[in-house]
Amino acid sequence: MSERGLEISHTTIMRWVHEFGPEIDKRIRHFLKPTNDSWRTDETYIKVKGQWKYLYGSVDSTGKTIDFILSENRDMQAAKRFFTKALSSPHTQIPRVITLDKSPAYPPAIQELINEKSLTKDTLIRQTKYLNNIVEQDHRFIKKITKPMLGFKSFLTADQTLKGIEALHRNSYRLK
């Protein structure tokens, strides 16, 4: 912008991110390449208004982002909401295996999804922290970008900003 002689405040760019981040995320979902059926799922912490919130994320075995969701709580309902959203994405397929960390919230959420027939009974659940290194590396990308932001002022702006960041991160897979 400065090359073109335009002076823009950082708040203008922030407003653009809040406005267009969710829209870009919504529009690119139909163009994402399909993921495979081996999911790695984990959550990380994001500071919002001085309090820690939880960013649930899942990648396939090759590192492609399956989905993500920001949640105020780290409980069974949040885990179920995350898996429901991930399963409804057009670029995902029903997982053959889901690798998790030792969080006690995941197994009951997955069992409810199996009972509701959103997941098959054949879905293998592995709880091991070492196979989740690939999703931990994905969290590192988010932390690298959000750390200089010094946290978020509201849950809504955090959600909107993270949707924009993830949309650009996902789009980088398509360009390779």
Short mmCIF file of C-alpha atoms in Angstrom, two decimals:
data_model
loop_
_atom_site.label_atom_id
_atom_site.label_comp_id
_atom_site.label_asym_id
_atom_site.label_seq_id
_atom_site.Cartn_x
_atom_site.Cartn_y
_atom_site.Cartn_z
CA MET A 1 0.00 0.00 0.00
CA SER A 2 2.84 2.39 0.78
CA GLU A 3 4.28 1.78 -2.70
CA ARG A 4 1.04 3.18 -4.10
CA GLY A 5 1.10 6.18 -1.78
CA LEU A 6 -1.67 4.96 0.51
CA GLU A 7 -1.38 5.27 4.25
CA ILE A 8 -3.43 2.67 6.09
CA SER A 9 -3.70 2.22 9.81
CA HIS A 10 -3.14 -1.21 11.32
CA THR A 11 -6.72 -1.08 12.62
CA THR A 12 -7.99 -0.89 9.04
CA ILE A 13 -6.14 -4.10 8.21
CA MET A 14 -7.49 -5.67 11.42
CA ARG A 15 -11.04 -4.74 10.37
CA TRP A 16 -10.45 -6.31 6.95
CA VAL A 17 -9.30 -9.53 8.61
CA HIS A 18 -12.37 -9.59 10.87
CA GLU A 19 -14.69 -8.91 7.94
CA PHE A 20 -13.19 -11.09 5.22
CA GLY A 21 -11.46 -13.91 7.17
CA PRO A 22 -14.67 -15.88 7.85
CA GLU A 23 -15.92 -15.25 4.31
CA ILE A 24 -12.70 -16.54 2.74
CA ASP A 25 -12.81 -19.60 5.02
CA LYS A 26 -16.39 -20.33 3.97
CA ARG A 27 -15.70 -19.93 0.25
CA ILE A 28 -12.52 -22.03 0.00
CA ARG A 29 -13.98 -25.09 1.76
CA HIS A 30 -15.53 -26.39 -1.47
CA PHE A 31 -12.21 -26.16 -3.32
CA LEU A 32 -10.01 -27.94 -0.78
CA LYS A 33 -8.43 -31.21 -1.83
CA PRO A 34 -9.79 -34.29 -0.06
CA THR A 35 -8.02 -35.42 3.08
CA ASN A 36 -7.27 -39.03 3.91
CA ASP A 37 -8.96 -41.18 6.55
CA SER A 38 -6.27 -41.02 9.24
CA TRP A 39 -6.91 -38.08 11.58
CA ARG A 40 -4.62 -36.57 14.21
CA THR A 41 -6.55 -34.40 16.68
CA ASP A 42 -5.35 -32.13 19.45
CA GLU A 43 -6.08 -28.80 21.07
CA THR A 44 -3.93 -25.83 21.97
CA TYR A 45 -4.38 -22.71 24.04
CA ILE A 46 -5.09 -19.23 22.69
CA LYS A 47 -5.26 -16.21 24.98
CA VAL A 48 -8.53 -14.27 24.64
CA LYS A 49 -9.21 -11.29 26.90
CA GLY A 50 -6.50 -12.48 29.28
CA GLN A 51 -7.99 -15.97 29.61
CA TRP A 52 -6.97 -19.19 27.92
CA LYS A 53 -9.40 -20.60 25.34
CA TYR A 54 -9.01 -23.80 23.37
CA LEU A 55 -8.34 -24.18 19.67
CA TYR A 56 -9.26 -27.71 18.60
CA GLY A 57 -7.57 -28.81 15.42
CA SER A 58 -7.21 -31.89 13.30
CA VAL A 59 -4.92 -32.80 10.43
CA ASP A 60 -4.64 -35.93 8.33
CA SER A 61 -1.55 -38.15 8.28
CA THR A 62 0.02 -36.04 5.51
CA GLY A 63 -0.44 -32.78 7.44
CA LYS A 64 -3.44 -31.31 5.58
CA THR A 65 -5.78 -29.40 7.87
CA ILE A 66 -9.09 -31.17 8.32
CA ASP A 67 -10.81 -28.56 10.47
CA PHE A 68 -10.52 -26.37 13.56
CA ILE A 69 -12.82 -24.72 16.09
CA LEU A 70 -12.28 -22.23 18.90
CA SER A 71 -13.98 -23.14 22.14
CA GLU A 72 -14.33 -21.54 25.53
CA ASN A 73 -14.23 -24.93 27.28
CA ARG A 74 -12.21 -28.11 27.05
CA ASP A 75 -14.91 -30.68 27.62
CA MET A 76 -16.91 -33.42 25.94
CA GLN A 77 -19.43 -31.03 24.36
CA ALA A 78 -16.65 -28.96 22.76
CA ALA A 79 -14.94 -32.11 21.44
CA LYS A 80 -18.23 -33.38 20.00
CA ARG A 81 -18.93 -29.99 18.41
CA PHE A 82 -15.47 -30.08 16.83
CA PHE A 83 -15.87 -33.60 15.41
CA THR A 84 -19.36 -32.79 14.12
CA LYS A 85 -18.01 -29.76 12.28
CA ALA A 86 -15.04 -31.71 10.91
CA LEU A 87 -17.24 -34.55 9.67
CA SER A 88 -19.56 -32.11 7.87
CA SER A 89 -16.76 -30.47 5.87
CA PRO A 90 -17.01 -31.31 2.15
CA HIS A 91 -13.30 -32.20 1.79
CA THR A 92 -13.17 -34.77 4.60
CA GLN A 93 -14.04 -38.42 4.67
CA ILE A 94 -15.16 -40.63 7.53
CA PRO A 95 -12.01 -41.43 9.53
CA ARG A 96 -10.67 -44.96 9.66
CA VAL A 97 -8.46 -44.06 12.62
CA ILE A 98 -8.39 -41.05 14.97
CA THR A 99 -5.21 -40.42 16.93
CA LEU A 100 -5.71 -38.43 20.13
CA ASP A 101 -3.76 -37.30 23.12
CA LYS A 102 -4.74 -38.50 26.60
CA SER A 103 -7.53 -35.91 27.05
CA PRO A 104 -10.52 -37.57 28.75
CA ALA A 105 -13.01 -35.46 26.75
CA TYR A 106 -12.46 -37.20 23.41
CA PRO A 107 -13.58 -40.83 23.97
CA PRO A 108 -17.09 -39.99 25.26
CA ALA A 109 -17.59 -37.48 22.42
CA ILE A 110 -16.54 -40.05 19.83
CA GLN A 111 -18.75 -42.69 21.45
CA GLU A 112 -21.75 -40.36 21.17
CA LEU A 113 -20.98 -39.79 17.49
CA ILE A 114 -20.78 -43.55 16.96
CA ASN A 115 -24.15 -43.97 18.74
CA GLU A 116 -25.63 -41.25 16.49
CA LYS A 117 -24.15 -43.09 13.47
CA SER A 118 -22.03 -40.10 12.42
CA LEU A 119 -18.99 -42.36 12.82
CA THR A 120 -18.76 -46.05 12.10
CA LYS A 121 -18.17 -48.63 14.82
CA ASP A 122 -15.01 -49.66 12.96
CA THR A 123 -13.33 -46.30 13.65
CA LEU A 124 -10.12 -47.04 15.54
CA ILE A 125 -9.29 -44.66 18.41
CA ARG A 126 -5.60 -44.40 19.33
CA GLN A 127 -4.61 -42.40 22.40
CA THR A 128 -0.90 -41.77 22.11
CA LYS A 129 0.91 -38.47 22.28
CA TYR A 130 3.84 -39.40 20.01
CA LEU A 131 1.77 -39.93 16.86
CA ASN A 132 0.32 -36.45 17.27
CA ASN A 133 3.56 -34.61 16.53
CA ILE A 134 2.24 -33.60 13.11
CA VAL A 135 -0.74 -31.74 14.62
CA GLU A 136 1.55 -30.19 17.25
CA GLN A 137 3.59 -28.73 14.37
CA ASP A 138 0.38 -27.32 12.93
CA HIS A 139 -0.27 -25.60 16.27
CA ARG A 140 3.21 -24.11 16.10
CA PHE A 141 2.18 -22.25 12.92
CA ILE A 142 -0.83 -20.67 14.67
CA LYS A 143 1.22 -19.75 17.74
CA LYS A 144 3.88 -18.10 15.56
CA ILE A 145 1.28 -15.80 14.04
CA THR A 146 -0.85 -15.09 17.11
CA LYS A 147 1.97 -14.51 19.60
CA PRO A 148 2.92 -11.06 18.22
CA MET A 149 -0.78 -10.08 18.41
CA LEU A 150 -0.54 -10.07 22.22
CA GLY A 151 -3.79 -11.98 22.57
CA PHE A 152 -7.29 -11.16 21.42
CA LYS A 153 -9.76 -8.71 22.95
CA SER A 154 -12.91 -10.76 22.37
CA PHE A 155 -13.90 -14.31 21.55
CA LEU A 156 -15.64 -13.22 18.33
CA THR A 157 -12.62 -11.36 16.94
CA ALA A 158 -10.36 -14.26 17.90
CA ASP A 159 -12.63 -16.67 16.02
CA GLN A 160 -12.81 -14.40 12.95
CA THR A 161 -9.06 -13.82 12.88
CA LEU A 162 -8.26 -17.52 13.28
CA LYS A 163 -10.62 -18.37 10.42
CA GLY A 164 -8.67 -15.99 8.18
CA ILE A 165 -5.31 -17.35 9.31
CA GLU A 166 -6.41 -20.96 8.80
CA ALA A 167 -7.91 -20.14 5.39
CA LEU A 168 -4.58 -18.77 4.20
CA HIS A 169 -2.71 -21.69 5.79
CA ARG A 170 -4.98 -24.19 4.02
CA ASN A 171 -4.68 -22.35 0.75
CA SER A 172 -0.89 -22.72 0.91
CA TYR A 173 -1.40 -26.50 0.58
CA ARG A 174 -3.27 -25.98 -2.69
CA LEU A 175 -0.49 -23.85 -4.14
CA LYS A 176 2.25 -26.43 -3.61
#
